[in-house]
Amino acid sequence: MSKEIELPLQFAPTLVAWQRRFGRHSLPWQNTRDPYRVWLSEIMLQQTQVTTVLGYYQRFLERFPTVSDLGAATLDEVLAMWAGLGYYSRARNLHACAQAVREQHGGEFPRTAAALQELPGIGRSTAAAIAAFCFAERVAILDGNVKRVLTRLLAFDGDMASSAQEKKLWALATELLPPEQDMVAYTQGVMDLGSGVCTPRSPQCLLCPVSELCRGREQGEPTKFPVKTKKLKRSQRENWWLWLEHEGQVLLQQRPAKGVWAGLWSLPLFDDEAALQAAAQGLDLGQGPGQGLETMPRIQHALTHFDWTLHTQRAELQRRPADAQFHGKWVARERLADYALPAPLKKMIQA
Ligand code: SF4
């Protein structure tokens, strides 16, 4: 993409006026200049729908009213509160960031996008959102929704898989910014436009406040933007869970600190059925009808990069195995809610 792009100078004032009249104003993280609340909502809203986030957001604030409270909690407590929201690296970063704010910044978030970006888990766009909403700094956000809006508005056909093109779009986004006093409405406006009007597959151009300025619409095919060549390749994965119970207690093992479900509590997980059978050798499974290993309904679980088939074998043990055979924690069924469990496991146990 080599041609010069002429900027529609009316974009910011039009969007600001529209946001003030028609945009969203009643979400619980709006109408606040508290960086803790804005940051928490920004992290939760990454890859998660507003309707899902609402309940989690309220519970988090009740349990951890300030960033220092969150920083003082244990990682396990935070993961347990996060369980079900997915993308758990966000929860680990959330905790690390709260600790950094508490210990290195006296419990106050820094007031510029540049300083905010130094904190764990805060990327350039999130830092910009906090700085724009809380401190009216003139910095541009550029998350997935905003990329879509701006590439369509400008008919920007640079490949978003290229970091040079992304940098170029970021520079254009910065040039489009309004003066400081309009930064809150503008930043919220571009978010509202991306989530409610300029949607991925069926943009509502007829209702769009900036349709007169939009080059993608003018060219007749706005959905061809943003251009991105690299496609995510999904793979398949299959694993086996062993669900052991003894006198109302379930055996949980903590997942390693890196990888899928890092740090969460899970049933012992095996690569194949043979490995599970080998591990189950020597367990006191009892004999007779209703005893031994029972096959539970298969679970299909979709993660970003792969589709996961999870098989489960369950057994009620007569006797607990030695710790050397099965490390982990035996947890009473009624206490399982205190542990951060992966969403499909939680659902299966509740069922
Ligand atoms: Fe998106 Fe259509 Fe509005 Fe352009 S006119 S910004 S394509 S909704």
Short mmCIF file of C-alpha atoms and ligand atoms in Angstrom, two decimals:
data_model
loop_
_atom_site.label_atom_id
_atom_site.label_comp_id
_atom_site.label_asym_id
_atom_site.label_seq_id
_atom_site.Cartn_x
_atom_site.Cartn_y
_atom_site.Cartn_z
CA MET A 1 0.00 0.00 0.00
CA SER A 2 1.87 3.06 -1.19
CA LYS A 3 -0.75 5.72 -1.94
CA GLU A 4 -1.15 8.65 0.43
CA ILE A 5 -4.34 8.60 2.45
CA GLU A 6 -6.35 11.75 2.80
CA LEU A 7 -7.94 11.95 6.23
CA PRO A 8 -11.65 12.71 6.62
CA LEU A 9 -11.31 15.61 9.03
CA GLN A 10 -15.00 15.54 9.95
CA PHE A 11 -14.70 12.00 11.34
CA ALA A 12 -13.85 12.93 14.94
CA PRO A 13 -16.42 15.75 15.40
CA THR A 14 -19.18 13.66 13.77
CA LEU A 15 -18.38 10.65 15.92
CA VAL A 16 -18.17 12.70 19.13
CA ALA A 17 -21.57 14.32 18.48
CA TRP A 18 -23.11 10.91 17.69
CA GLN A 19 -21.62 9.25 20.78
CA ARG A 20 -22.91 12.00 23.05
CA ARG A 21 -26.45 11.55 21.71
CA PHE A 22 -26.73 7.90 20.78
CA GLY A 23 -23.75 5.99 22.14
CA ARG A 24 -23.62 3.72 25.18
CA HIS A 25 -23.53 5.57 28.50
CA SER A 26 -24.84 3.11 31.02
CA LEU A 27 -22.31 0.30 31.19
CA PRO A 28 -20.97 -0.01 34.76
CA TRP A 29 -17.41 0.88 33.72
CA GLN A 30 -18.50 4.05 31.94
CA ASN A 31 -18.96 7.43 33.60
CA THR A 32 -15.93 6.77 35.76
CA ARG A 33 -12.43 8.14 35.69
CA ASP A 34 -11.16 5.47 38.04
CA PRO A 35 -8.32 3.72 36.19
CA TYR A 36 -8.83 0.53 38.24
CA ARG A 37 -12.39 0.13 36.93
CA VAL A 38 -11.49 1.07 33.36
CA TRP A 39 -8.50 -1.27 33.35
CA LEU A 40 -10.48 -4.18 34.82
CA SER A 41 -13.22 -3.80 32.19
CA GLU A 42 -10.69 -3.45 29.36
CA ILE A 43 -8.92 -6.68 30.32
CA MET A 44 -12.17 -8.58 30.82
CA LEU A 45 -13.61 -7.34 27.52
CA GLN A 46 -10.65 -8.63 25.51
CA GLN A 47 -12.07 -11.68 23.69
CA THR A 48 -15.25 -11.69 25.83
CA GLN A 49 -18.77 -10.33 25.21
CA VAL A 50 -20.13 -7.43 27.27
CA THR A 51 -23.06 -9.54 28.57
CA THR A 52 -20.68 -12.17 29.96
CA VAL A 53 -18.35 -9.59 31.49
CA LEU A 54 -21.08 -7.73 33.44
CA GLY A 55 -21.49 -10.35 36.20
CA TYR A 56 -17.75 -11.02 36.55
CA TYR A 57 -16.98 -7.31 36.70
CA GLN A 58 -19.41 -6.71 39.59
CA ARG A 59 -18.20 -9.75 41.53
CA PHE A 60 -14.57 -8.72 41.11
CA LEU A 61 -15.27 -5.22 42.42
CA GLU A 62 -17.19 -6.57 45.39
CA ARG A 63 -14.40 -8.99 46.26
CA PHE A 64 -11.50 -6.62 45.39
CA PRO A 65 -12.76 -3.02 45.75
CA THR A 66 -9.36 -1.48 44.96
CA VAL A 67 -6.34 -2.41 42.89
CA SER A 68 -4.37 -2.85 46.13
CA ASP A 69 -6.94 -5.40 47.37
CA LEU A 70 -6.49 -7.32 44.13
CA GLY A 71 -2.69 -7.13 44.42
CA ALA A 72 -2.84 -8.44 47.99
CA ALA A 73 -4.93 -11.50 47.02
CA THR A 74 -3.37 -14.84 46.11
CA LEU A 75 -3.21 -15.95 42.48
CA ASP A 76 -5.47 -18.89 43.32
CA GLU A 77 -8.17 -16.54 44.64
CA VAL A 78 -7.99 -14.45 41.48
CA LEU A 79 -8.08 -17.51 39.20
CA ALA A 80 -11.08 -18.88 41.09
CA MET A 81 -12.96 -15.59 40.55
CA TRP A 82 -11.94 -15.60 36.87
CA ALA A 83 -12.91 -19.23 36.19
CA GLY A 84 -15.21 -19.45 33.17
CA LEU A 85 -14.03 -16.23 31.49
CA GLY A 86 -11.31 -18.13 29.58
CA TYR A 87 -7.92 -16.92 28.29
CA TYR A 88 -6.42 -17.35 31.74
CA SER A 89 -3.18 -15.55 30.96
CA ARG A 90 -5.32 -12.42 31.34
CA ALA A 91 -6.07 -13.35 34.96
CA ARG A 92 -2.42 -14.05 35.75
CA ASN A 93 -1.40 -10.73 34.19
CA LEU A 94 -4.22 -8.97 36.00
CA HIS A 95 -2.84 -10.21 39.29
CA ALA A 96 0.78 -9.38 38.38
CA CYS A 97 -0.26 -5.90 37.26
CA ALA A 98 -2.23 -5.23 40.47
CA GLN A 99 0.81 -6.33 42.49
CA ALA A 100 3.06 -3.98 40.50
CA VAL A 101 0.67 -1.04 40.99
CA ARG A 102 0.43 -1.82 44.69
CA GLU A 103 4.13 -2.35 45.30
CA GLN A 104 5.82 -0.03 42.80
CA HIS A 105 3.29 2.79 42.42
CA GLY A 106 1.80 3.06 45.92
CA GLY A 107 -1.57 1.69 44.78
CA GLU A 108 -2.11 4.39 42.10
CA PHE A 109 -2.04 3.67 38.38
CA PRO A 110 0.45 5.80 36.41
CA ARG A 111 -1.24 8.62 34.49
CA THR A 112 0.22 8.31 30.98
CA ALA A 113 -0.22 5.69 28.27
CA ALA A 114 3.56 5.27 28.00
CA ALA A 115 3.93 4.46 31.72
CA LEU A 116 0.81 2.28 31.80
CA GLN A 117 2.22 0.18 28.98
CA GLU A 118 5.16 -0.79 31.18
CA LEU A 119 2.80 -2.73 33.48
CA PRO A 120 2.24 -6.50 33.00
CA GLY A 121 -0.56 -7.41 30.57
CA ILE A 122 -1.24 -3.82 29.46
CA GLY A 123 -0.68 -3.51 25.72
CA ARG A 124 -0.57 -0.32 23.70
CA SER A 125 -4.31 -0.16 22.98
CA THR A 126 -5.37 -0.92 26.58
CA ALA A 127 -2.90 1.68 27.90
CA ALA A 128 -4.37 4.20 25.46
CA ALA A 129 -7.95 3.40 26.52
CA ILE A 130 -7.13 3.94 30.21
CA ALA A 131 -5.17 7.14 29.52
CA ALA A 132 -7.90 8.53 27.22
CA PHE A 133 -10.83 7.67 29.50
CA CYS A 134 -9.25 8.59 32.83
CA PHE A 135 -6.74 11.30 31.98
CA ALA A 136 -8.04 12.59 28.59
CA GLU A 137 -4.67 11.91 26.97
CA ARG A 138 -4.63 12.24 23.18
CA VAL A 139 -3.65 8.66 22.35
CA ALA A 140 -5.32 6.28 19.91
CA ILE A 141 -6.75 2.88 20.72
CA LEU A 142 -6.48 0.19 18.05
CA ASP A 143 -8.10 -3.07 19.11
CA GLY A 144 -9.78 -5.45 16.65
CA ASN A 145 -13.04 -3.48 16.49
CA VAL A 146 -11.29 -0.17 15.92
CA LYS A 147 -9.02 -1.64 13.23
CA ARG A 148 -12.14 -2.76 11.39
CA VAL A 149 -13.79 0.67 11.62
CA LEU A 150 -10.72 2.62 10.56
CA THR A 151 -9.61 0.35 7.71
CA ARG A 152 -13.15 0.60 6.28
CA LEU A 153 -13.41 4.33 6.85
CA LEU A 154 -10.10 4.94 5.07
CA ALA A 155 -10.31 1.99 2.65
CA PHE A 156 -6.94 1.08 4.12
CA ASP A 157 -5.86 -2.04 2.24
CA GLY A 158 -2.50 -2.66 3.93
CA ASP A 159 -2.12 -6.21 5.26
CA MET A 160 -2.91 -6.23 8.99
CA ALA A 161 -0.69 -9.28 9.39
CA SER A 162 2.27 -6.97 8.72
CA SER A 163 3.53 -4.98 11.69
CA ALA A 164 4.67 -2.16 9.38
CA GLN A 165 1.12 -1.75 8.06
CA GLU A 166 -0.30 -1.90 11.56
CA LYS A 167 2.12 0.84 12.57
CA LYS A 168 0.96 2.92 9.63
CA LEU A 169 -2.69 2.49 10.64
CA TRP A 170 -1.78 3.46 14.19
CA ALA A 171 -0.20 6.68 12.91
CA LEU A 172 -3.36 7.46 10.91
CA ALA A 173 -5.52 6.70 13.96
CA THR A 174 -3.42 9.20 15.93
CA GLU A 175 -3.89 11.88 13.26
CA LEU A 176 -7.67 11.42 13.44
CA LEU A 177 -7.85 12.20 17.18
CA PRO A 178 -9.92 15.15 18.43
CA PRO A 179 -8.75 17.73 21.02
CA GLU A 180 -8.36 16.59 24.63
CA GLN A 181 -11.80 17.66 25.81
CA ASP A 182 -13.44 15.27 23.33
CA MET A 183 -11.20 12.27 23.97
CA VAL A 184 -13.61 10.39 26.25
CA ALA A 185 -16.59 10.64 23.87
CA TYR A 186 -14.38 9.94 20.85
CA THR A 187 -12.74 6.83 22.34
CA GLN A 188 -16.09 5.48 23.49
CA GLY A 189 -17.61 6.41 20.12
CA VAL A 190 -15.13 4.46 18.06
CA MET A 191 -15.67 1.45 20.36
CA ASP A 192 -19.47 1.76 20.09
CA LEU A 193 -19.29 2.08 16.33
CA GLY A 194 -17.17 -1.08 16.07
CA SER A 195 -19.30 -3.19 18.38
CA GLY A 196 -22.79 -2.09 17.34
CA VAL A 197 -22.72 -0.59 13.83
CA CYS A 198 -19.63 -1.49 11.84
CA THR A 199 -19.85 -5.18 12.70
CA PRO A 200 -17.62 -7.81 11.03
CA ARG A 201 -20.03 -9.42 8.57
CA SER A 202 -22.95 -7.03 8.17
CA PRO A 203 -22.01 -3.40 8.79
CA GLN A 204 -25.08 -1.18 9.20
CA CYS A 205 -23.92 1.48 6.75
CA LEU A 206 -27.41 2.97 6.41
CA LEU A 207 -27.49 3.76 10.13
CA CYS A 208 -23.85 4.72 10.42
CA PRO A 209 -23.11 8.29 11.52
CA VAL A 210 -19.95 8.46 9.40
CA SER A 211 -21.26 6.78 6.26
CA GLU A 212 -20.84 9.99 4.22
CA LEU A 213 -17.15 9.98 5.08
CA CYS A 214 -16.53 6.26 4.63
CA ARG A 215 -14.39 5.28 1.66
CA GLY A 216 -14.96 1.55 2.16
CA ARG A 217 -18.70 2.07 1.78
CA GLU A 218 -18.13 4.41 -1.16
CA GLN A 219 -16.12 1.74 -2.94
CA GLY A 220 -19.04 -0.66 -2.50
CA GLU A 221 -17.45 -3.48 -0.52
CA PRO A 222 -16.63 -2.41 3.05
CA THR A 223 -16.38 -5.98 4.36
CA LYS A 224 -13.20 -6.58 2.36
CA PHE A 225 -11.48 -4.50 5.06
CA PRO A 226 -9.47 -5.13 7.14
CA VAL A 227 -7.18 -7.10 4.84
CA LYS A 228 -5.36 -9.88 6.65
CA THR A 229 -3.54 -12.65 4.82
CA LYS A 230 -2.39 -14.87 7.66
CA LYS A 231 -5.18 -17.22 8.59
CA LEU A 232 -5.23 -18.95 11.91
CA LYS A 233 -4.86 -22.68 11.41
CA ARG A 234 -7.00 -24.70 13.79
CA SER A 235 -5.85 -28.11 14.87
CA GLN A 236 -7.57 -31.00 16.66
CA ARG A 237 -6.57 -32.37 20.02
CA GLU A 238 -7.82 -35.29 22.09
CA ASN A 239 -7.19 -36.05 25.76
CA TRP A 240 -8.48 -38.24 28.56
CA TRP A 241 -9.49 -37.17 32.05
CA LEU A 242 -9.50 -39.51 35.00
CA TRP A 243 -12.14 -38.54 37.54
CA LEU A 244 -11.36 -40.22 40.84
CA GLU A 245 -13.62 -39.92 43.83
CA HIS A 246 -13.30 -41.29 47.33
CA GLU A 247 -15.76 -40.64 50.14
CA GLY A 248 -17.14 -37.47 48.50
CA GLN A 249 -13.72 -36.07 47.63
CA VAL A 250 -12.38 -35.54 44.11
CA LEU A 251 -8.72 -35.68 43.11
CA LEU A 252 -7.53 -32.43 41.48
CA GLN A 253 -4.13 -31.65 40.04
CA GLN A 254 -2.84 -28.17 39.36
CA ARG A 255 -1.90 -27.52 35.72
CA PRO A 256 1.65 -26.31 35.00
CA ALA A 257 2.32 -22.54 35.04
CA LYS A 258 2.63 -22.46 31.24
CA GLY A 259 0.35 -23.76 28.49
CA VAL A 260 -3.39 -24.37 28.26
CA TRP A 261 -5.29 -23.77 31.51
CA ALA A 262 -2.04 -22.76 33.20
CA GLY A 263 -2.37 -22.70 36.98
CA LEU A 264 -5.96 -24.02 36.99
CA TRP A 265 -7.07 -27.13 38.84
CA SER A 266 -8.02 -30.09 36.70
CA LEU A 267 -8.67 -33.80 36.90
CA PRO A 268 -5.54 -35.82 36.02
CA LEU A 269 -5.21 -35.45 32.24
CA PHE A 270 -3.72 -38.07 29.90
CA ASP A 271 -2.56 -38.03 26.27
CA ASP A 272 -4.40 -41.21 25.34
CA GLU A 273 -6.62 -43.91 26.72
CA ALA A 274 -3.78 -46.39 27.14
CA ALA A 275 -1.91 -43.96 29.41
CA LEU A 276 -5.04 -43.49 31.51
CA GLN A 277 -5.58 -47.27 31.76
CA ALA A 278 -1.97 -47.76 32.81
CA ALA A 279 -2.32 -45.10 35.52
CA ALA A 280 -5.56 -46.68 36.72
CA GLN A 281 -3.83 -50.06 37.21
CA GLY A 282 -3.57 -50.86 40.85
CA LEU A 283 -6.35 -48.49 41.90
CA ASP A 284 -8.90 -50.04 44.20
CA LEU A 285 -11.90 -49.72 41.86
CA GLY A 286 -14.06 -52.35 43.53
CA GLN A 287 -15.72 -55.15 41.62
CA GLY A 288 -19.17 -55.97 40.41
CA PRO A 289 -21.94 -53.97 38.75
CA GLY A 290 -21.59 -50.16 38.83
CA GLN A 291 -17.95 -50.45 39.82
CA GLY A 292 -14.72 -50.05 37.86
CA LEU A 293 -14.21 -47.26 35.32
CA GLU A 294 -17.32 -45.56 34.02
CA THR A 295 -17.26 -43.69 30.70
CA MET A 296 -18.76 -40.20 30.92
CA PRO A 297 -20.25 -38.26 27.96
CA ARG A 298 -17.60 -36.88 25.62
CA ILE A 299 -16.95 -33.11 25.70
CA GLN A 300 -16.12 -30.91 22.70
CA HIS A 301 -14.34 -27.71 23.68
CA ALA A 302 -13.15 -24.99 21.29
CA LEU A 303 -10.08 -22.92 22.14
CA THR A 304 -8.47 -20.24 19.96
CA HIS A 305 -6.03 -22.51 18.17
CA PHE A 306 -7.63 -25.92 18.37
CA ASP A 307 -10.73 -28.00 18.89
CA TRP A 308 -10.44 -30.25 21.87
CA THR A 309 -12.19 -33.56 22.44
CA LEU A 310 -12.15 -34.57 26.09
CA HIS A 311 -13.01 -38.09 27.19
CA THR A 312 -13.59 -38.85 30.84
CA GLN A 313 -13.38 -42.07 32.81
CA ARG A 314 -14.76 -41.94 36.32
CA ALA A 315 -14.29 -44.22 39.29
CA GLU A 316 -15.48 -44.34 42.86
CA LEU A 317 -12.52 -45.68 44.83
CA GLN A 318 -12.73 -48.06 47.76
CA ARG A 319 -9.42 -46.77 49.03
CA ARG A 320 -7.35 -43.64 48.32
CA PRO A 321 -4.23 -44.35 46.23
CA ALA A 322 -0.83 -43.51 47.69
CA ASP A 323 0.35 -39.93 47.07
CA ALA A 324 3.30 -41.34 45.15
CA GLN A 325 0.91 -42.88 42.62
CA PHE A 326 -1.29 -39.80 42.23
CA HIS A 327 -0.05 -36.43 43.40
CA GLY A 328 -2.62 -33.67 43.82
CA LYS A 329 -5.28 -32.56 46.26
CA TRP A 330 -8.40 -34.40 47.40
CA VAL A 331 -11.14 -31.79 47.52
CA ALA A 332 -14.64 -32.24 48.94
CA ARG A 333 -17.26 -31.92 46.19
CA GLU A 334 -18.95 -28.99 47.96
CA ARG A 335 -15.60 -27.12 48.09
CA LEU A 336 -14.87 -27.47 44.36
CA ALA A 337 -16.35 -24.00 43.71
CA ASP A 338 -13.42 -22.53 45.68
CA TYR A 339 -11.01 -23.78 43.02
CA ALA A 340 -10.34 -22.31 39.59
CA LEU A 341 -11.50 -25.12 37.32
CA PRO A 342 -11.52 -25.03 33.51
CA ALA A 343 -15.04 -24.20 32.25
CA PRO A 344 -15.86 -27.60 30.66
CA LEU A 345 -14.78 -29.43 33.83
CA LYS A 346 -16.90 -27.18 35.98
CA LYS A 347 -19.90 -27.84 33.75
CA MET A 348 -19.34 -31.61 33.78
CA ILE A 349 -19.01 -31.76 37.57
CA GLN A 350 -22.14 -29.62 38.06
CA ALA A 351 -24.07 -31.85 35.66
FE1 SF4 B 1 -18.57 0.76 8.76
FE2 SF4 B 1 -20.43 1.15 6.89
FE3 SF4 B 1 -19.98 2.98 8.77
FE4 SF4 B 1 -18.20 2.57 6.86
S1 SF4 B 1 -20.28 3.30 6.59
S2 SF4 B 1 -17.78 2.82 9.03
S3 SF4 B 1 -18.36 0.37 6.59
S4 SF4 B 1 -20.77 0.90 9.08
#
